[in-house]
Short mmCIF file of C-alpha atoms in Angstrom, two decimals:
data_model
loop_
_atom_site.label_atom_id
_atom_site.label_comp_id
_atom_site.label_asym_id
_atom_site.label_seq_id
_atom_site.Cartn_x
_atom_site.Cartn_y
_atom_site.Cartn_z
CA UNK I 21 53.41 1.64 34.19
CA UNK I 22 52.84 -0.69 37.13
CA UNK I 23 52.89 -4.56 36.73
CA UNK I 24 49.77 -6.84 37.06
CA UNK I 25 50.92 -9.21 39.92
CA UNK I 26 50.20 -12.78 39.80
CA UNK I 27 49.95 -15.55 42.39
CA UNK I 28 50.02 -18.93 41.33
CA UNK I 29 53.15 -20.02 41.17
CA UNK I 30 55.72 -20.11 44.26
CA UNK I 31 57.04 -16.73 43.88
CA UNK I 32 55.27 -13.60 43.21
CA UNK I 33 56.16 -12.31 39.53
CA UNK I 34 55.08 -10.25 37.08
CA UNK I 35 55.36 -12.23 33.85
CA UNK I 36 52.84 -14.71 33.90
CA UNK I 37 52.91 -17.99 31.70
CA UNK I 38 50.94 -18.10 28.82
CA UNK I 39 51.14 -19.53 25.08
CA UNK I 40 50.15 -17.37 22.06
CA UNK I 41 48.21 -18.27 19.21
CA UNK I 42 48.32 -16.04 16.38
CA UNK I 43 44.86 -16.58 14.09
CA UNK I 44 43.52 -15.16 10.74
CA UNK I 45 40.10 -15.16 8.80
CA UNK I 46 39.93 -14.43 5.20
CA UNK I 47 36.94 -12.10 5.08
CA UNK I 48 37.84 -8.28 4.40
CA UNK I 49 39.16 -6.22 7.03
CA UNK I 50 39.30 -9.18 9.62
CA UNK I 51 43.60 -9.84 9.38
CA UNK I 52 45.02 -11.44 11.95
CA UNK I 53 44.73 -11.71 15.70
CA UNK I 54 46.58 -12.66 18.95
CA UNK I 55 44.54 -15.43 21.34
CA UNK I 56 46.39 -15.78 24.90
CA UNK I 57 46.16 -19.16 26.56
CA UNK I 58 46.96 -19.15 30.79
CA UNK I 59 45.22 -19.43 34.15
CA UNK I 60 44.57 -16.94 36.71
CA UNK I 61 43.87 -17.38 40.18
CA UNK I 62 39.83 -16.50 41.02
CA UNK I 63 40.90 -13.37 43.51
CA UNK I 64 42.58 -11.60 40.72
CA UNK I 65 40.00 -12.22 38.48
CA UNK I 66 37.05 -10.83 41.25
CA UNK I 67 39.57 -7.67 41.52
CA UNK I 68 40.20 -7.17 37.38
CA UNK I 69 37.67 -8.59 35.75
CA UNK I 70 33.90 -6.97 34.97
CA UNK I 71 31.52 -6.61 32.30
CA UNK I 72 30.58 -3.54 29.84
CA UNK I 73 27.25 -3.12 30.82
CA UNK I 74 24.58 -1.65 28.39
CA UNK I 75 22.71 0.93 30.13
CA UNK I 76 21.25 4.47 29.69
CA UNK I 77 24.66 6.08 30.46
CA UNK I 78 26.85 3.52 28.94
CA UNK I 79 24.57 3.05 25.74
CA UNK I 80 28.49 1.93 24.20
CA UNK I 81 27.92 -1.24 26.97
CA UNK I 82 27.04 -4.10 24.77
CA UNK I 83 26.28 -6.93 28.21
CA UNK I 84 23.37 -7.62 30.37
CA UNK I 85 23.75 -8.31 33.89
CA UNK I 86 23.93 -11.99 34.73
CA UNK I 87 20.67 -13.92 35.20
CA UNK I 88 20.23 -14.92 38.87
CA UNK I 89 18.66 -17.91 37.92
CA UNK I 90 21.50 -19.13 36.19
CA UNK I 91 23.55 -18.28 40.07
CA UNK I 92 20.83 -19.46 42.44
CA UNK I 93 18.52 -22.36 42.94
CA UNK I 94 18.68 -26.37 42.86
CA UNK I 95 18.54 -26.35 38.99
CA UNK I 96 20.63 -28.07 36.40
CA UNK I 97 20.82 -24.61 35.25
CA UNK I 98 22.79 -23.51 38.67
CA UNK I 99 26.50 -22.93 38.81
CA UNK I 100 26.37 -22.41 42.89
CA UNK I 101 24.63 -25.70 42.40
CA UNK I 102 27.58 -27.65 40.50
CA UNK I 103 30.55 -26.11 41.96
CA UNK I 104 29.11 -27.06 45.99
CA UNK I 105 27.34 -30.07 45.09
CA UNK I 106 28.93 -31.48 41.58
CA UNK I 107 32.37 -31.61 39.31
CA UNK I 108 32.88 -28.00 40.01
CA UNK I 109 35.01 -28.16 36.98
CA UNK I 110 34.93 -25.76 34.47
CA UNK I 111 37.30 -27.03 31.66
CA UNK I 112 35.97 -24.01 29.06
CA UNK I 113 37.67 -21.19 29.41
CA UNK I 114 36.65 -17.64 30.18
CA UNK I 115 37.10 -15.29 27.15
CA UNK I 116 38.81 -12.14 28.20
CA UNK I 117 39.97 -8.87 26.28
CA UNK I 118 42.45 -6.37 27.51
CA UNK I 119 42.29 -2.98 25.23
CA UNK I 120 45.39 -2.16 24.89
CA UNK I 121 48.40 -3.86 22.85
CA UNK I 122 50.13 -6.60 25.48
CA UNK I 123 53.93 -7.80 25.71
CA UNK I 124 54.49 -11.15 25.30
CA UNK I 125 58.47 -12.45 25.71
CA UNK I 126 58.76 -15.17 23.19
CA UNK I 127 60.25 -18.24 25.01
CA UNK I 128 59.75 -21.48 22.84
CA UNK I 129 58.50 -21.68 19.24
CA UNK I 130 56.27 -24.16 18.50
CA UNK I 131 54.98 -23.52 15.53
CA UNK I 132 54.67 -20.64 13.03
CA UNK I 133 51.65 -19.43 14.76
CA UNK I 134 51.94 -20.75 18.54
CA UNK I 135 54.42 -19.77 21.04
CA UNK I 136 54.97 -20.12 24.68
CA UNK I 137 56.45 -17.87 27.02
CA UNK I 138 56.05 -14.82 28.94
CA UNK I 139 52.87 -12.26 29.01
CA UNK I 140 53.06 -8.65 30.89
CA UNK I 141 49.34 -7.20 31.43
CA UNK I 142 49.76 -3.52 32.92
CA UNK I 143 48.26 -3.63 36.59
CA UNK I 144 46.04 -0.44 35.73
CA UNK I 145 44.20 -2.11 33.17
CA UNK I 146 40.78 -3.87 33.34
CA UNK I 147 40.08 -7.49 32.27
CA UNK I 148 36.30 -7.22 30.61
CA UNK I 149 34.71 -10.01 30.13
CA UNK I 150 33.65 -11.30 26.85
CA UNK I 151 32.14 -14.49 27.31
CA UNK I 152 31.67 -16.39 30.96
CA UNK I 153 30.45 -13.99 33.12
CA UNK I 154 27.97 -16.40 34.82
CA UNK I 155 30.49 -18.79 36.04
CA UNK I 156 33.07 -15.76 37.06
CA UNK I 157 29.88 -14.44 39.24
CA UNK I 158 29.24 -17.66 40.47
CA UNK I 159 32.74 -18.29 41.83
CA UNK I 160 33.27 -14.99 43.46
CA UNK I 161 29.88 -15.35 45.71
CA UNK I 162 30.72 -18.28 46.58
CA UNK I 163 34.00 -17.34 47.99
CA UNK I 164 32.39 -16.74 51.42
CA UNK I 165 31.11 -20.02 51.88
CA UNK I 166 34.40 -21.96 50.44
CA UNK I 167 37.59 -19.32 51.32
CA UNK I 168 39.68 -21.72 49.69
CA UNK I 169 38.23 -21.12 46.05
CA UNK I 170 40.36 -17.63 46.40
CA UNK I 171 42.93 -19.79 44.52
CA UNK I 172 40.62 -21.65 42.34
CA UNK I 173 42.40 -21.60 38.87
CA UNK I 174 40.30 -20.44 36.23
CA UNK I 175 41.56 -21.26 32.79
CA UNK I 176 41.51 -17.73 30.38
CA UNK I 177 41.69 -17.22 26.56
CA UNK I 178 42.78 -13.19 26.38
CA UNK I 179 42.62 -11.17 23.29
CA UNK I 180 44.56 -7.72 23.13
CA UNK I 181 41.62 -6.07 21.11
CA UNK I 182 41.90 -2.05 21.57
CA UNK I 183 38.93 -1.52 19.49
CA UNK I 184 35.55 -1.61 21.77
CA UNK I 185 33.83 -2.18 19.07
CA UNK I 186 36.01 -5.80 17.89
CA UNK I 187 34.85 -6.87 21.64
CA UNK I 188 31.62 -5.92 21.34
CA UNK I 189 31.54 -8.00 17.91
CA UNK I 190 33.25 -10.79 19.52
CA UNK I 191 30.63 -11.03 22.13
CA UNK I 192 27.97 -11.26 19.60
CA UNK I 193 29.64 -13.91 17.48
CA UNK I 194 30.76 -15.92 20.22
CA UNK I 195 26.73 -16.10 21.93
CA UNK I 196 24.68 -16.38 18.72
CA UNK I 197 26.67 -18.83 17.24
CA UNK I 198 26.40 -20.97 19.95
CA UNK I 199 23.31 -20.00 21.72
CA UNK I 200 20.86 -17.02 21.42
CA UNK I 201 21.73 -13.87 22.90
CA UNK I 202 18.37 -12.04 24.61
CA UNK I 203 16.71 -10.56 21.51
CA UNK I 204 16.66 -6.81 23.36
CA UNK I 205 20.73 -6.30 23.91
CA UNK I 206 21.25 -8.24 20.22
CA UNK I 207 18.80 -4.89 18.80
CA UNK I 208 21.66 -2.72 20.42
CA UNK I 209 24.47 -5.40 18.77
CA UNK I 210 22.78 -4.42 15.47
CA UNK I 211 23.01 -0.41 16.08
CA UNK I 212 26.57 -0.51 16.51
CA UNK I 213 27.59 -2.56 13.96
CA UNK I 214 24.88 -0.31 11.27
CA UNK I 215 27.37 2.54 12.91
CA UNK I 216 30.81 1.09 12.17
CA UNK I 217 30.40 -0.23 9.21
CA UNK I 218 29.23 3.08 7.38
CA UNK I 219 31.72 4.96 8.94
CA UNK I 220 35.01 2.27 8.58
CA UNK I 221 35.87 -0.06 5.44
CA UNK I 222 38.07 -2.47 7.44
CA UNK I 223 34.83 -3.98 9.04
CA UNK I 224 33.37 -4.45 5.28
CA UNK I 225 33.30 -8.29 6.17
CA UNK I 226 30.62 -7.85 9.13
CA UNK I 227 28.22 -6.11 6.79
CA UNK I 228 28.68 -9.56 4.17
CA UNK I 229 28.36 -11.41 7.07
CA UNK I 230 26.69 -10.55 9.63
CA UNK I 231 24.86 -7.55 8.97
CA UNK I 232 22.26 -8.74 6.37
CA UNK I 233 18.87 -6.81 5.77
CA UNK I 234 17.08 -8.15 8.74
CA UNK I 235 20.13 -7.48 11.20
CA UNK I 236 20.34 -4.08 9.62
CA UNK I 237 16.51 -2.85 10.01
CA UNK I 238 17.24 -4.18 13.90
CA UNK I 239 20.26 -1.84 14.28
CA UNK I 240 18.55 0.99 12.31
CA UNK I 241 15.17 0.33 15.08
CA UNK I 242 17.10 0.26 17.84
CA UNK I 243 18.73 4.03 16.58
CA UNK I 244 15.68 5.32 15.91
CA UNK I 245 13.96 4.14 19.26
CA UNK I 246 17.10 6.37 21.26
CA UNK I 247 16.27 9.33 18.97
CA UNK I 248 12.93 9.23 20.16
CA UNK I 249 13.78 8.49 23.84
CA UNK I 250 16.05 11.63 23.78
CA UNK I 251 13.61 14.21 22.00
CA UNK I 252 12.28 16.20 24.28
CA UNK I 253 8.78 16.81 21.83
CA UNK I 254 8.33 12.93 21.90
CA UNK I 255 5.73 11.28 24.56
CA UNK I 256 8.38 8.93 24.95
CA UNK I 257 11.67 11.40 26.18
CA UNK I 258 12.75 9.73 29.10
CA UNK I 259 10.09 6.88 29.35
CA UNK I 260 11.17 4.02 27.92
CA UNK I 261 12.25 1.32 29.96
CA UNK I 262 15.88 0.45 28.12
CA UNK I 263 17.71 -3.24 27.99
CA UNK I 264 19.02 -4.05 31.83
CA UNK I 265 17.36 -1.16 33.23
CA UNK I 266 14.57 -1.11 36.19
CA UNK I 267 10.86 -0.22 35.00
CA UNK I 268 10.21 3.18 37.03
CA UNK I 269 6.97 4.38 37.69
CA UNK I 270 7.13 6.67 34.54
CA UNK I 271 8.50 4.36 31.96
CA UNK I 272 5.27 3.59 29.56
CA UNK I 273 7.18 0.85 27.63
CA UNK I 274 9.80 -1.37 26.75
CA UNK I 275 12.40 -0.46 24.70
CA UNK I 276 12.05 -4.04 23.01
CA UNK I 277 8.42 -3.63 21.81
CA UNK I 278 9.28 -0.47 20.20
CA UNK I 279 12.62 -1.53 18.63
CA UNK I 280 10.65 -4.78 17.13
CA UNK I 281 7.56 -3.17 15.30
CA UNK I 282 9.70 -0.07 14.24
CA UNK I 283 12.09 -2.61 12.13
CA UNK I 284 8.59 -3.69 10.58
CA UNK I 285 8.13 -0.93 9.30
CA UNK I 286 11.76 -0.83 8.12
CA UNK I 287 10.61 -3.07 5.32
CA UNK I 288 8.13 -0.73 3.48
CA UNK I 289 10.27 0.21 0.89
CA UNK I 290 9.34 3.92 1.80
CA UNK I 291 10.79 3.79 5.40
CA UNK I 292 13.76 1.90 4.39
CA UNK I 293 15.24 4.60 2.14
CA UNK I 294 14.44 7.35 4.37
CA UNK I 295 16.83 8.35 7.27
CA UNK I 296 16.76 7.40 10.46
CA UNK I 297 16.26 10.76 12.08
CA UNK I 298 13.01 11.52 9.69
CA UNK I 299 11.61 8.50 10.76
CA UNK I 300 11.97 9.35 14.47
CA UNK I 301 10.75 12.48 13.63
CA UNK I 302 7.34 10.70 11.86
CA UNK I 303 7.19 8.45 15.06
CA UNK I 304 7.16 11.09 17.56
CA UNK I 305 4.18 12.92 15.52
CA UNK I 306 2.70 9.94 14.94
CA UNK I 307 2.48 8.90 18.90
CA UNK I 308 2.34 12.33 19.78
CA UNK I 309 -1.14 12.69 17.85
CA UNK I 310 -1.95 8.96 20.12
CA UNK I 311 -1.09 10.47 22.95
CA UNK I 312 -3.35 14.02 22.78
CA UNK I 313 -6.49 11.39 21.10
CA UNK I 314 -5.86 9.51 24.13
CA UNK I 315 -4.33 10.89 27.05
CA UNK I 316 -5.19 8.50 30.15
CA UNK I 317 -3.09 6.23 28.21
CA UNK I 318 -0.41 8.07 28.55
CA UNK I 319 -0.47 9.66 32.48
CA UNK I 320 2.10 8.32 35.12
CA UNK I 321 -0.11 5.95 37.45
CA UNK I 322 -2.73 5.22 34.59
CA UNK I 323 -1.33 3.97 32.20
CA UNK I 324 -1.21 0.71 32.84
CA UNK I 325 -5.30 0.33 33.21
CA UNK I 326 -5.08 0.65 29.25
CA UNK I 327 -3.58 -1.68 26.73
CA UNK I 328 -2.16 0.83 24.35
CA UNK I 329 0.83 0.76 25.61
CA UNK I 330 0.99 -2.59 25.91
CA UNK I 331 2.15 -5.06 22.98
CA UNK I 332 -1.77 -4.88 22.01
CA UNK I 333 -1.96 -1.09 21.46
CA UNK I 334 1.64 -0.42 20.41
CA UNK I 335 2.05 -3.50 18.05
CA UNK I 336 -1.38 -2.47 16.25
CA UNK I 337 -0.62 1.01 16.09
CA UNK I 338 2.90 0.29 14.65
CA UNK I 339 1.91 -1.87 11.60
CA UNK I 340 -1.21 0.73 11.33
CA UNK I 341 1.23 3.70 10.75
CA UNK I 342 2.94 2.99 6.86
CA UNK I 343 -0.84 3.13 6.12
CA UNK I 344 -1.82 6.59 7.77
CA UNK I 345 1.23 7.86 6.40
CA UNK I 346 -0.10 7.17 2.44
CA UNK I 347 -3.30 8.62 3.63
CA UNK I 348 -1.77 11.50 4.77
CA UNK I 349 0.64 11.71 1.65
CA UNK I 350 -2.44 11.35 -0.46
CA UNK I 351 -4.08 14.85 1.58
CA UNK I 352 -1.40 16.30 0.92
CA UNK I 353 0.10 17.34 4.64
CA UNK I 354 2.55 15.27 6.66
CA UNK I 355 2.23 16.17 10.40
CA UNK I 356 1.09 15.84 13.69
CA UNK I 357 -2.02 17.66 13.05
CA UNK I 358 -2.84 15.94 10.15
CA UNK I 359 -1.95 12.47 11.76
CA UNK I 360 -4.01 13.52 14.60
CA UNK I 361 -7.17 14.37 12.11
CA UNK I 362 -6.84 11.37 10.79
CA UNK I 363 -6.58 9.17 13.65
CA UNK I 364 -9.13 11.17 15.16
CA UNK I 365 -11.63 8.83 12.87
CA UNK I 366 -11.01 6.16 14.77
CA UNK I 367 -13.34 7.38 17.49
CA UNK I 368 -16.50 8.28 15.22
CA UNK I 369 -19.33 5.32 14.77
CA UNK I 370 -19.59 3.26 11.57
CA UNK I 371 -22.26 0.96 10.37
CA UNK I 372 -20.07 -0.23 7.29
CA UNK I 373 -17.71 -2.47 9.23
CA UNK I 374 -18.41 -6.36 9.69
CA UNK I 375 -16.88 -6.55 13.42
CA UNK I 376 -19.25 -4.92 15.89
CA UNK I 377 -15.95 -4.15 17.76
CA UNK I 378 -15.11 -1.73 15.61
CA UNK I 379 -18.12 0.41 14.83
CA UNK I 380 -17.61 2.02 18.00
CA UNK I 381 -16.01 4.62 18.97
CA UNK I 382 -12.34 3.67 19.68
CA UNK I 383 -12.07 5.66 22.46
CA UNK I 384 -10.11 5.34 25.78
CA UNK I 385 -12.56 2.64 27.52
CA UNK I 386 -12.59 0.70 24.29
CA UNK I 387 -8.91 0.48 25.48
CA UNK I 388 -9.54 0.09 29.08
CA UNK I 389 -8.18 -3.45 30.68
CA UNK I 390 -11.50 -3.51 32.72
CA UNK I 391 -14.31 -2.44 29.77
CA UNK I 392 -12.72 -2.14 26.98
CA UNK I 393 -13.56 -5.32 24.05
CA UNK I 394 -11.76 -8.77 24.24
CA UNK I 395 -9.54 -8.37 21.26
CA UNK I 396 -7.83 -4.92 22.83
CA UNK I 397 -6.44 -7.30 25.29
CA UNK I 398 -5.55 -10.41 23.11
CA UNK I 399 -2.08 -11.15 22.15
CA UNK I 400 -0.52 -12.76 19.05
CA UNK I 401 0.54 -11.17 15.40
CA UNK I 402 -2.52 -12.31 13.81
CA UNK I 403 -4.79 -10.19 16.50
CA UNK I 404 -2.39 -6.93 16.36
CA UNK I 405 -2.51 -7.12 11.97
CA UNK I 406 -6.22 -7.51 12.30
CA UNK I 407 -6.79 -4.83 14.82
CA UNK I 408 -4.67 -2.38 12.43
CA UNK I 409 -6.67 -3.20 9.46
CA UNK I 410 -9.52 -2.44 10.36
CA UNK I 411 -8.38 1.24 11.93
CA UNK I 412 -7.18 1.26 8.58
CA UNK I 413 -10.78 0.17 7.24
CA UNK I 414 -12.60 2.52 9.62
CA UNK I 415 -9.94 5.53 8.99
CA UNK I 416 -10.80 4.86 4.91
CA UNK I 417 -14.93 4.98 5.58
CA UNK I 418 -14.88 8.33 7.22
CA UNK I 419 -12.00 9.79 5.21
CA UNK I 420 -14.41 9.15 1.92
CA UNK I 421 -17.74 10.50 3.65
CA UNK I 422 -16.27 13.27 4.34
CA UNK I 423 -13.96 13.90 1.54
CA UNK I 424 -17.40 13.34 -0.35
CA UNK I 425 -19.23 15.54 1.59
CA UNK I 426 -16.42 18.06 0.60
CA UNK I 427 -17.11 17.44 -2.82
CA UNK I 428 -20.87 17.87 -2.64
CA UNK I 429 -20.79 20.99 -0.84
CA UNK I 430 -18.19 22.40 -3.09
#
């Protein structure tokens, strides 16, 4: 295996300087772990180091790409900013991981648990970037303007962690407990930690930890939101606009939107002990039946003149569903057709209902952005759990006329 070469120092070599700290948490499964402390020079770093990206081919990717406002602009928020203009120090280092086992030449003991001396990192593997990828981004653009910075010494913290998923979880510990990570990758965070720890004791101390009932209905939302982007039945298969991805002009929605209101319903006790794959499979009936009732909604170049796919429709329609699925329990059929019958009520006229909004047919144009009712385009928690209730009210008035009409007749 070829050497990784490194240029600071006078002489080209292929051991580079670096001390070793060897540390240990007590939780179950964690043992102990090797930290590397050195420098490398910025060029080798733009060469070896990147990011593991989430996207729709690398769902194991657990980063987004960096923010360009954090790169550009005259903000306090710029790095091109402070390293032209400012300190230009950067006296944090940049958390690396190499994933494979590395050779370190013990020169000088220091302690029990810190050494210096000599570490080998094989030239044909990648540096991926745990935590710092702003500032690494920042530097290498900026290379053009100052040539010099091609030998800027960045200071590096390397872990040898051959388990993906260890980096992945050291990514998430290292940004949300000291700042928030954006709330659509940290849904994906969730998944695979749901994933591991089911399948692999050793990580027993992440599910004590970190993986408490709210982070686990996350995880289990954002599984359930790939089933039903990759079901070929669902009137979401390959429209859903996923973390770090462009918006093309057939996505209908966020992958976000869905993930949150699906791990509300995660807390009816009846969703929560059902698996993941029959709830997908409810879902994509569910919206299925949403999307025949209302099809303009759903067409490629439409779409967006509605709000049901927006946070409005989706949000309402998500915290409506535990409610259609009792009533559809209670008939005694749970499918599509029946979900379909039922929601179908929602466009019939009622004189029962206090809100004149909602005596109407709830058709298409009551969801149109240009005719539809104020409160199909409002936004807010409050608005989306009162829209629901009263489908919910409306759905229960013409269920029992007609359920009594059945009853008459019979």
């Amino acid at each position: 295996m070829s050497k990784f070469i490194y240029y600071i120092y006078e002489v080209i070599g292929v051991e580079i300087p670096a001390f070793r700290i060897r540390q240990w948490g007590y939780g179950k499964g964690a043992g102990e772990r090797n930290l590397y402390l050195l420098s490398l020079p910025l060029k080798v770093l733009a060469n070896k180091a990147t990011i593991d990206r989430w996207t729709r081919t690398n769902r194991e990717g657990y980063q987004r790409p960096p923010l360009e406002s954090r790169l550009k602009g005259k903000g306090r928020a710029s790095i091109l900013k402070y390293l032209l203009e400012e300190a230009g120090i950067f006296p944090t280092s940049v958390l690396l991981n190499v994933r494979c086992k590395l050779d370190f030449k013990e020169e000088i003991n220091l302690t029990e648990k810190i050494s210096f001396g000599k570490l080998i990192i094989p030239d044909d593997e990648k540096l991926w970037i745990i935590d710092g990828q702003h500032r690494l981004e920042a530097l290498k653009r900026i290379i053009s303007i100052r040539p010099e910075l091609d030998n800027y010494p960045v200071p590096i913290t390397l872990m040898d962690l051959e388990d993906k998923f260890l980096e992945m979880l050291m990514f998430y510990i290292v940004n949300t407990r000291q700042k928030k990570i954006p709330t659509d990758i940290a849904y994906k965070h969730m998944q695979k930690m749901v994933e591991k720890v089911k399948i692999e004791e050793k990580f027993e101390w992440v599910k004590n930890v970190l993986l408490g009932p709210e982070e686990e209905r996350k995880g289990i939302a954002a599984l359930i939101v790939e089933l039903i982007a990759s079901d070929e039945n669902s009137p979401f298969y390959n429209r859903i606009t996923f973390a770090g991805e462009d918006k093309e002009p057939e996505h209908l929605i966020d992958d976000l939107v869905l993930e949150t209101y699906t791990a509300k319903i995660l807390k009816e006790k009846t969703f929560e002990i059902m698996d993941p794959e029959r709830v997908a499979s409810l879902l994509i009936d569910y919206w299925s039946a949403i999307k025949d009732l209302y099809p303009s909604c759903f067409k490629e170049g439409e779409s967006k003149q509605y709000t049901l796919l927006k946070h409005t429709g989706v949000a309402s329609f998500m915290y409506l569903f535990p409610t259609l699925y009792g009533y559809c329990v209670s008939e005694g059929e749970v499918s599509k057709e029946k979900m379909k019958e039922l929601l179908g009520y929602l466009k019939e006229e009622v004189d029962e209902i206090n809100n004149p909004d909602f005596r109407r047919a709830i058709d298409e144009e009551w969801w149109s952005s240009a005719h539809g009712p104020s409160i199909a385009k409002m936004t807010g928690e409050k608005v989306f759990r009162e829209i629901s209730k009263y489908f919910a009210e409306k759905i229960s008035i013409v269920l029992k006329k007609k359920r009594s009409v059945t009853v008459t007749n019979g």
